[in-house]
mmCIF file with all atom_site columns, C-alpha atoms in Angstrom:
data_model
loop_
_atom_site.group_PDB
_atom_site.id
_atom_site.type_symbol
_atom_site.label_atom_id
_atom_site.label_alt_id
_atom_site.label_comp_id
_atom_site.label_asym_id
_atom_site.label_entity_id
_atom_site.label_seq_id
_atom_site.pdbx_PDB_ins_code
_atom_site.Cartn_x
_atom_site.Cartn_y
_atom_site.Cartn_z
_atom_site.occupancy
_atom_site.B_iso_or_equiv
_atom_site.pdbx_formal_charge
_atom_site.auth_seq_id
_atom_site.auth_comp_id
_atom_site.auth_asym_id
_atom_site.auth_atom_id
_atom_site.pdbx_PDB_model_num
ATOM 1   C CA . MET A 1 1   ? 9.569   14.732  -23.405 1.00 0.00 ? 1   MET A CA 1
ATOM 2   C CA . ASP A 1 2   ? 7.239   11.899  -22.094 1.00 0.00 ? 2   ASP A CA 1
ATOM 3   C CA . PHE A 1 3   ? 5.571   13.153  -18.935 1.00 0.00 ? 3   PHE A CA 1
ATOM 4   C CA . THR A 1 4   ? 3.517   9.937   -18.785 1.00 0.00 ? 4   THR A CA 1
ATOM 5   C CA . ARG A 1 5   ? 6.579   7.860   -17.679 1.00 0.00 ? 5   ARG A CA 1
ATOM 6   C CA . TYR A 1 6   ? 6.271   9.788   -14.396 1.00 0.00 ? 6   TYR A CA 1
ATOM 7   C CA . LEU A 1 7   ? 2.221   9.092   -13.523 1.00 0.00 ? 7   LEU A CA 1
ATOM 8   C CA . PRO A 1 8   ? 3.009   5.741   -12.423 1.00 0.00 ? 8   PRO A CA 1
ATOM 9   C CA . PHE A 1 9   ? 5.599   6.828   -9.699  1.00 0.00 ? 9   PHE A CA 1
ATOM 10  C CA . SER A 1 10  ? 3.258   9.812   -8.616  1.00 0.00 ? 10  SER A CA 1
ATOM 11  C CA . GLY A 1 11  ? 0.356   7.184   -8.292  1.00 0.00 ? 11  GLY A CA 1
ATOM 12  C CA . ARG A 1 12  ? 2.756   5.038   -6.052  1.00 0.00 ? 12  ARG A CA 1
ATOM 13  C CA . LEU A 1 13  ? 3.767   8.044   -4.082  1.00 0.00 ? 13  LEU A CA 1
ATOM 14  C CA . LEU A 1 14  ? 0.288   9.534   -3.553  1.00 0.00 ? 14  LEU A CA 1
ATOM 15  C CA . ILE A 1 15  ? -0.913  5.921   -2.143  1.00 0.00 ? 15  ILE A CA 1
ATOM 16  C CA . GLY A 1 16  ? 2.012   4.684   -0.682  1.00 0.00 ? 16  GLY A CA 1
ATOM 17  C CA . LEU A 1 17  ? 3.061   7.871   1.383   1.00 0.00 ? 17  LEU A CA 1
ATOM 18  C CA . PRO A 1 18  ? -0.255  7.592   3.565   1.00 0.00 ? 18  PRO A CA 1
ATOM 19  C CA . PHE A 1 19  ? -0.023  4.067   4.410   1.00 0.00 ? 19  PHE A CA 1
ATOM 20  C CA . ALA A 1 20  ? 3.524   4.707   5.299   1.00 0.00 ? 20  ALA A CA 1
ATOM 21  C CA . MET A 1 21  ? 2.332   7.922   7.285   1.00 0.00 ? 21  MET A CA 1
ATOM 22  C CA . SER A 1 22  ? -0.183  6.270   9.024   1.00 0.00 ? 22  SER A CA 1
ATOM 23  C CA . GLY A 1 23  ? 2.509   3.066   10.050  1.00 0.00 ? 23  GLY A CA 1
ATOM 24  C CA . LEU A 1 24  ? 4.658   5.767   11.448  1.00 0.00 ? 24  LEU A CA 1
ATOM 25  C CA . GLY A 1 25  ? 1.277   7.228   13.454  1.00 0.00 ? 25  GLY A CA 1
ATOM 26  C CA . LYS A 1 26  ? 0.483   4.209   14.928  1.00 0.00 ? 26  LYS A CA 1
ATOM 27  C CA . LEU A 1 27  ? 4.169   3.159   16.317  1.00 0.00 ? 27  LEU A CA 1
ATOM 28  C CA . ALA A 1 28  ? 3.471   6.641   18.182  1.00 0.00 ? 28  ALA A CA 1
ATOM 29  C CA . ALA A 1 29  ? 0.754   5.562   19.358  1.00 0.00 ? 29  ALA A CA 1
ATOM 30  C CA . TYR A 1 30  ? 0.494   1.968   20.643  1.00 0.00 ? 30  TYR A CA 1
ATOM 31  C CA . GLY A 1 31  ? -1.817  2.060   23.393  1.00 0.00 ? 31  GLY A CA 1
ATOM 32  C CA . PRO A 1 32  ? -4.442  3.912   21.595  1.00 0.00 ? 32  PRO A CA 1
ATOM 33  C CA . THR A 1 33  ? -4.152  2.236   18.311  1.00 0.00 ? 33  THR A CA 1
ATOM 34  C CA . THR A 1 34  ? -4.268  -1.396  20.241  1.00 0.00 ? 34  THR A CA 1
ATOM 35  C CA . ALA A 1 35  ? -7.392  -0.034  22.362  1.00 0.00 ? 35  ALA A CA 1
ATOM 36  C CA . LYS A 1 36  ? -9.335  0.520   18.712  1.00 0.00 ? 36  LYS A CA 1
ATOM 37  C CA . ILE A 1 37  ? -8.389  -2.786  17.646  1.00 0.00 ? 37  ILE A CA 1
ATOM 38  C CA . ALA A 1 38  ? -9.776  -4.273  20.608  1.00 0.00 ? 38  ALA A CA 1
ATOM 39  C CA . ALA A 1 39  ? -12.598 -2.065  20.703  1.00 0.00 ? 39  ALA A CA 1
ATOM 40  C CA . VAL A 1 40  ? -13.698 -3.649  17.342  1.00 0.00 ? 40  VAL A CA 1
ATOM 41  C CA . GLY A 1 41  ? -13.455 -6.947  18.434  1.00 0.00 ? 41  GLY A CA 1
ATOM 42  C CA . LEU A 1 42  ? -10.491 -8.270  16.487  1.00 0.00 ? 42  LEU A CA 1
ATOM 43  C CA . PRO A 1 43  ? -8.196  -10.945 18.524  1.00 0.00 ? 43  PRO A CA 1
ATOM 44  C CA . VAL A 1 44  ? -4.929  -10.117 19.792  1.00 0.00 ? 44  VAL A CA 1
ATOM 45  C CA . PRO A 1 45  ? -4.789  -6.729  19.457  1.00 0.00 ? 45  PRO A CA 1
ATOM 46  C CA . PRO A 1 46  ? -1.004  -6.540  20.093  1.00 0.00 ? 46  PRO A CA 1
ATOM 47  C CA . LEU A 1 47  ? -0.544  -9.080  17.285  1.00 0.00 ? 47  LEU A CA 1
ATOM 48  C CA . ALA A 1 48  ? -3.096  -7.171  15.359  1.00 0.00 ? 48  ALA A CA 1
ATOM 49  C CA . PHE A 1 49  ? -1.164  -3.752  15.766  1.00 0.00 ? 49  PHE A CA 1
ATOM 50  C CA . ALA A 1 50  ? 2.217   -5.437  14.469  1.00 0.00 ? 50  ALA A CA 1
ATOM 51  C CA . VAL A 1 51  ? 0.523   -6.430  11.358  1.00 0.00 ? 51  VAL A CA 1
ATOM 52  C CA . ALA A 1 52  ? -1.143  -3.246  10.810  1.00 0.00 ? 52  ALA A CA 1
ATOM 53  C CA . VAL A 1 53  ? 2.582   -1.209  11.170  1.00 0.00 ? 53  VAL A CA 1
ATOM 54  C CA . ALA A 1 54  ? 4.501   -3.871  9.192   1.00 0.00 ? 54  ALA A CA 1
ATOM 55  C CA . VAL A 1 55  ? 1.483   -3.525  6.276   1.00 0.00 ? 55  VAL A CA 1
ATOM 56  C CA . GLU A 1 56  ? 1.153   0.226   6.428   1.00 0.00 ? 56  GLU A CA 1
ATOM 57  C CA . LEU A 1 57  ? 4.599   1.236   6.614   1.00 0.00 ? 57  LEU A CA 1
ATOM 58  C CA . GLY A 1 58  ? 6.556   -1.685  4.865   1.00 0.00 ? 58  GLY A CA 1
ATOM 59  C CA . GLY A 1 59  ? 4.215   -1.953  2.369   1.00 0.00 ? 59  GLY A CA 1
ATOM 60  C CA . GLY A 1 60  ? 3.808   1.828   1.695   1.00 0.00 ? 60  GLY A CA 1
ATOM 61  C CA . LEU A 1 61  ? 7.515   2.178   1.540   1.00 0.00 ? 61  LEU A CA 1
ATOM 62  C CA . MET A 1 62  ? 7.796   -0.764  -0.849  1.00 0.00 ? 62  MET A CA 1
ATOM 63  C CA . LEU A 1 63  ? 4.920   0.670   -3.108  1.00 0.00 ? 63  LEU A CA 1
ATOM 64  C CA . ILE A 1 64  ? 6.692   4.279   -3.250  1.00 0.00 ? 64  ILE A CA 1
ATOM 65  C CA . VAL A 1 65  ? 9.747   2.704   -4.475  1.00 0.00 ? 65  VAL A CA 1
ATOM 66  C CA . GLY A 1 66  ? 8.279   0.351   -6.701  1.00 0.00 ? 66  GLY A CA 1
ATOM 67  C CA . TYR A 1 67  ? 9.347   -2.956  -5.005  1.00 0.00 ? 67  TYR A CA 1
ATOM 68  C CA . GLN A 1 68  ? 7.655   -5.786  -5.537  1.00 0.00 ? 68  GLN A CA 1
ATOM 69  C CA . ALA A 1 69  ? 4.633   -3.449  -6.468  1.00 0.00 ? 69  ALA A CA 1
ATOM 70  C CA . ARG A 1 70  ? 1.915   -6.047  -7.770  1.00 0.00 ? 70  ARG A CA 1
ATOM 71  C CA . LEU A 1 71  ? 2.437   -8.245  -4.673  1.00 0.00 ? 71  LEU A CA 1
ATOM 72  C CA . VAL A 1 72  ? 1.997   -5.438  -2.085  1.00 0.00 ? 72  VAL A CA 1
ATOM 73  C CA . ALA A 1 73  ? -0.452  -3.175  -3.712  1.00 0.00 ? 73  ALA A CA 1
ATOM 74  C CA . ILE A 1 74  ? -2.856  -6.795  -3.697  1.00 0.00 ? 74  ILE A CA 1
ATOM 75  C CA . ALA A 1 75  ? -1.955  -7.025  0.036   1.00 0.00 ? 75  ALA A CA 1
ATOM 76  C CA . LEU A 1 76  ? -2.649  -3.345  0.587   1.00 0.00 ? 76  LEU A CA 1
ATOM 77  C CA . ALA A 1 77  ? -5.790  -3.380  -1.076  1.00 0.00 ? 77  ALA A CA 1
ATOM 78  C CA . LEU A 1 78  ? -7.257  -6.515  0.853   1.00 0.00 ? 78  LEU A CA 1
ATOM 79  C CA . PHE A 1 79  ? -5.681  -4.410  3.907   1.00 0.00 ? 79  PHE A CA 1
ATOM 80  C CA . SER A 1 80  ? -7.601  -1.359  2.982   1.00 0.00 ? 80  SER A CA 1
ATOM 81  C CA . LEU A 1 81  ? -11.020 -3.451  2.507   1.00 0.00 ? 81  LEU A CA 1
ATOM 82  C CA . ALA A 1 82  ? -10.686 -5.445  5.404   1.00 0.00 ? 82  ALA A CA 1
ATOM 83  C CA . THR A 1 83  ? -10.078 -1.944  7.271   1.00 0.00 ? 83  THR A CA 1
ATOM 84  C CA . ALA A 1 84  ? -13.125 -0.545  5.764   1.00 0.00 ? 84  ALA A CA 1
ATOM 85  C CA . VAL A 1 85  ? -15.111 -3.317  6.955   1.00 0.00 ? 85  VAL A CA 1
ATOM 86  C CA . SER A 1 86  ? -13.865 -3.697  10.465  1.00 0.00 ? 86  SER A CA 1
ATOM 87  C CA . PHE A 1 87  ? -13.439 -0.042  11.441  1.00 0.00 ? 87  PHE A CA 1
ATOM 88  C CA . HIS A 1 88  ? -15.658 2.140   9.357   1.00 0.00 ? 88  HIS A CA 1
ATOM 89  C CA . GLY A 1 89  ? -18.984 -0.050  8.783   1.00 0.00 ? 89  GLY A CA 1
ATOM 90  C CA . ASN A 1 90  ? -21.293 2.107   10.769  1.00 0.00 ? 90  ASN A CA 1
ATOM 91  C CA . PHE A 1 91  ? -22.961 3.902   7.930   1.00 0.00 ? 91  PHE A CA 1
ATOM 92  C CA . ALA A 1 92  ? -25.090 6.325   10.153  1.00 0.00 ? 92  ALA A CA 1
ATOM 93  C CA . ASP A 1 93  ? -22.049 7.968   10.917  1.00 0.00 ? 93  ASP A CA 1
ATOM 94  C CA . GLN A 1 94  ? -21.359 10.194  7.980   1.00 0.00 ? 94  GLN A CA 1
ATOM 95  C CA . ASN A 1 95  ? -17.475 10.194  8.937   1.00 0.00 ? 95  ASN A CA 1
ATOM 96  C CA . GLN A 1 96  ? -17.310 6.590   9.133   1.00 0.00 ? 96  GLN A CA 1
ATOM 97  C CA . MET A 1 97  ? -18.816 6.101   5.795   1.00 0.00 ? 97  MET A CA 1
ATOM 98  C CA . ILE A 1 98  ? -16.723 8.703   4.220   1.00 0.00 ? 98  ILE A CA 1
ATOM 99  C CA . HIS A 1 99  ? -13.734 6.679   5.682   1.00 0.00 ? 99  HIS A CA 1
ATOM 100 C CA . PHE A 1 100 ? -15.137 3.516   4.499   1.00 0.00 ? 100 PHE A CA 1
ATOM 101 C CA . LEU A 1 101 ? -15.846 4.619   0.767   1.00 0.00 ? 101 LEU A CA 1
ATOM 102 C CA . LYS A 1 102 ? -12.288 6.073   0.846   1.00 0.00 ? 102 LYS A CA 1
ATOM 103 C CA . ASN A 1 103 ? -10.682 2.915   1.915   1.00 0.00 ? 103 ASN A CA 1
ATOM 104 C CA . VAL A 1 104 ? -12.812 1.056   -1.184  1.00 0.00 ? 104 VAL A CA 1
ATOM 105 C CA . MET A 1 105 ? -11.100 3.925   -3.333  1.00 0.00 ? 105 MET A CA 1
ATOM 106 C CA . MET A 1 106 ? -7.889  3.145   -2.571  1.00 0.00 ? 106 MET A CA 1
ATOM 107 C CA . ALA A 1 107 ? -8.123  -0.482  -2.555  1.00 0.00 ? 107 ALA A CA 1
ATOM 108 C CA . GLY A 1 108 ? -9.382  0.345   -6.185  1.00 0.00 ? 108 GLY A CA 1
ATOM 109 C CA . GLY A 1 109 ? -6.329  2.745   -7.120  1.00 0.00 ? 109 GLY A CA 1
ATOM 110 C CA . LEU A 1 110 ? -3.944  -0.420  -5.983  1.00 0.00 ? 110 LEU A CA 1
ATOM 111 C CA . LEU A 1 111 ? -5.842  -2.795  -8.326  1.00 0.00 ? 111 LEU A CA 1
ATOM 112 C CA . GLN A 1 112 ? -4.662  -0.535  -10.980 1.00 0.00 ? 112 GLN A CA 1
ATOM 113 C CA . ILE A 1 113 ? -1.204  -1.014  -9.950  1.00 0.00 ? 113 ILE A CA 1
ATOM 114 C CA . VAL A 1 114 ? -1.659  -5.170  -9.747  1.00 0.00 ? 114 VAL A CA 1
ATOM 115 C CA . ALA A 1 115 ? -2.840  -4.742  -13.228 1.00 0.00 ? 115 ALA A CA 1
ATOM 116 C CA . PHE A 1 116 ? -0.703  -2.550  -14.670 1.00 0.00 ? 116 PHE A CA 1
ATOM 117 C CA . GLY A 1 117 ? 2.865   -2.838  -12.497 1.00 0.00 ? 117 GLY A CA 1
ATOM 118 C CA . ALA A 1 118 ? 5.191   -0.294  -10.923 1.00 0.00 ? 118 ALA A CA 1
ATOM 119 C CA . GLY A 1 119 ? 5.769   1.501   -14.402 1.00 0.00 ? 119 GLY A CA 1
ATOM 120 C CA . ALA A 1 120 ? 9.403   2.534   -15.556 1.00 0.00 ? 120 ALA A CA 1
ATOM 121 C CA . LEU A 1 121 ? 10.380  4.390   -12.391 1.00 0.00 ? 121 LEU A CA 1
ATOM 122 C CA . SER A 1 122 ? 10.423  1.710   -9.818  1.00 0.00 ? 122 SER A CA 1
ATOM 123 C CA . LEU A 1 123 ? 13.246  -0.977  -8.065  1.00 0.00 ? 123 LEU A CA 1
ATOM 124 C CA . ASP A 1 124 ? 10.930  -3.584  -10.116 1.00 0.00 ? 124 ASP A CA 1
ATOM 125 C CA . ASN A 1 125 ? 11.884  -2.106  -13.620 1.00 0.00 ? 125 ASN A CA 1
ATOM 126 C CA . ARG A 1 126 ? 15.377  -1.535  -13.012 1.00 0.00 ? 126 ARG A CA 1
ATOM 127 C CA . LEU A 1 127 ? 15.785  -5.151  -11.269 1.00 0.00 ? 127 LEU A CA 1
ATOM 128 C CA . SER A 1 128 ? 13.874  -6.906  -14.161 1.00 0.00 ? 128 SER A CA 1
ATOM 129 C CA . LYS A 1 129 ? 16.286  -4.709  -16.743 1.00 0.00 ? 129 LYS A CA 1
ATOM 130 C CA . ASP A 1 130 ? 19.336  -5.990  -14.488 1.00 0.00 ? 130 ASP A CA 1
ATOM 131 C CA . ARG A 1 131 ? 18.124  -9.811  -14.827 1.00 0.00 ? 131 ARG A CA 1
ATOM 132 C CA . GLY A 1 132 ? 17.852  -9.373  -18.520 1.00 0.00 ? 132 GLY A CA 1
ATOM 133 C CA . ALA A 1 133 ? 21.379  -7.864  -18.723 1.00 0.00 ? 133 ALA A CA 1
ATOM 134 C CA . SER A 1 134 ? 22.816  -11.011 -16.890 1.00 0.00 ? 134 SER A CA 1
ATOM 135 C CA . ALA A 1 135 ? 21.050  -13.693 -18.367 1.00 0.00 ? 135 ALA A CA 1
ATOM 136 C CA . LYS A 1 136 ? 22.355  -12.272 -21.823 1.00 0.00 ? 136 LYS A CA 1
ATOM 137 C CA . ALA A 1 137 ? 25.806  -12.127 -20.396 1.00 0.00 ? 137 ALA A CA 1
ATOM 138 C CA . ALA A 1 138 ? 25.853  -15.292 -19.029 1.00 0.00 ? 138 ALA A CA 1
ATOM 139 C CA . PRO A 1 139 ? 27.689  -18.288 -20.990 1.00 0.00 ? 139 PRO A CA 1
ATOM 140 C CA . ALA A 1 140 ? 25.912  -20.751 -22.886 1.00 0.00 ? 140 ALA A CA 1
ATOM 141 C CA . HIS A 1 141 ? 26.757  -24.349 -21.721 1.00 0.00 ? 141 HIS A CA 1
#
């Protein structure tokens, strides 16, 4: 049995689940989250809140199931880097530096998904097989 076929799914789960959980956490904490967004000087905190929830919750779940994984992974990588710079740039605070580096590392893992795709256990793989099968079954004109 080839266990390596499960590794891409495991990686997507380990990266996607924290994003989804963070998005759910933000939904339960609208006031404190928008206050943090305003405190760092980002414009239109309610809009930034909505974008963050959509990216984290939606992107996290899409990554887990492997739907549009390359596109989602690049969006999450960019989001992670933007969050690192916007919220964790105070390197005098060791905790902030750790969060900055964590976000950079997540972006690195996400770029691996961009490069290599979702893997065998994914909706992307399933849908590509379905498209291939339907293209073969289509009559020639």
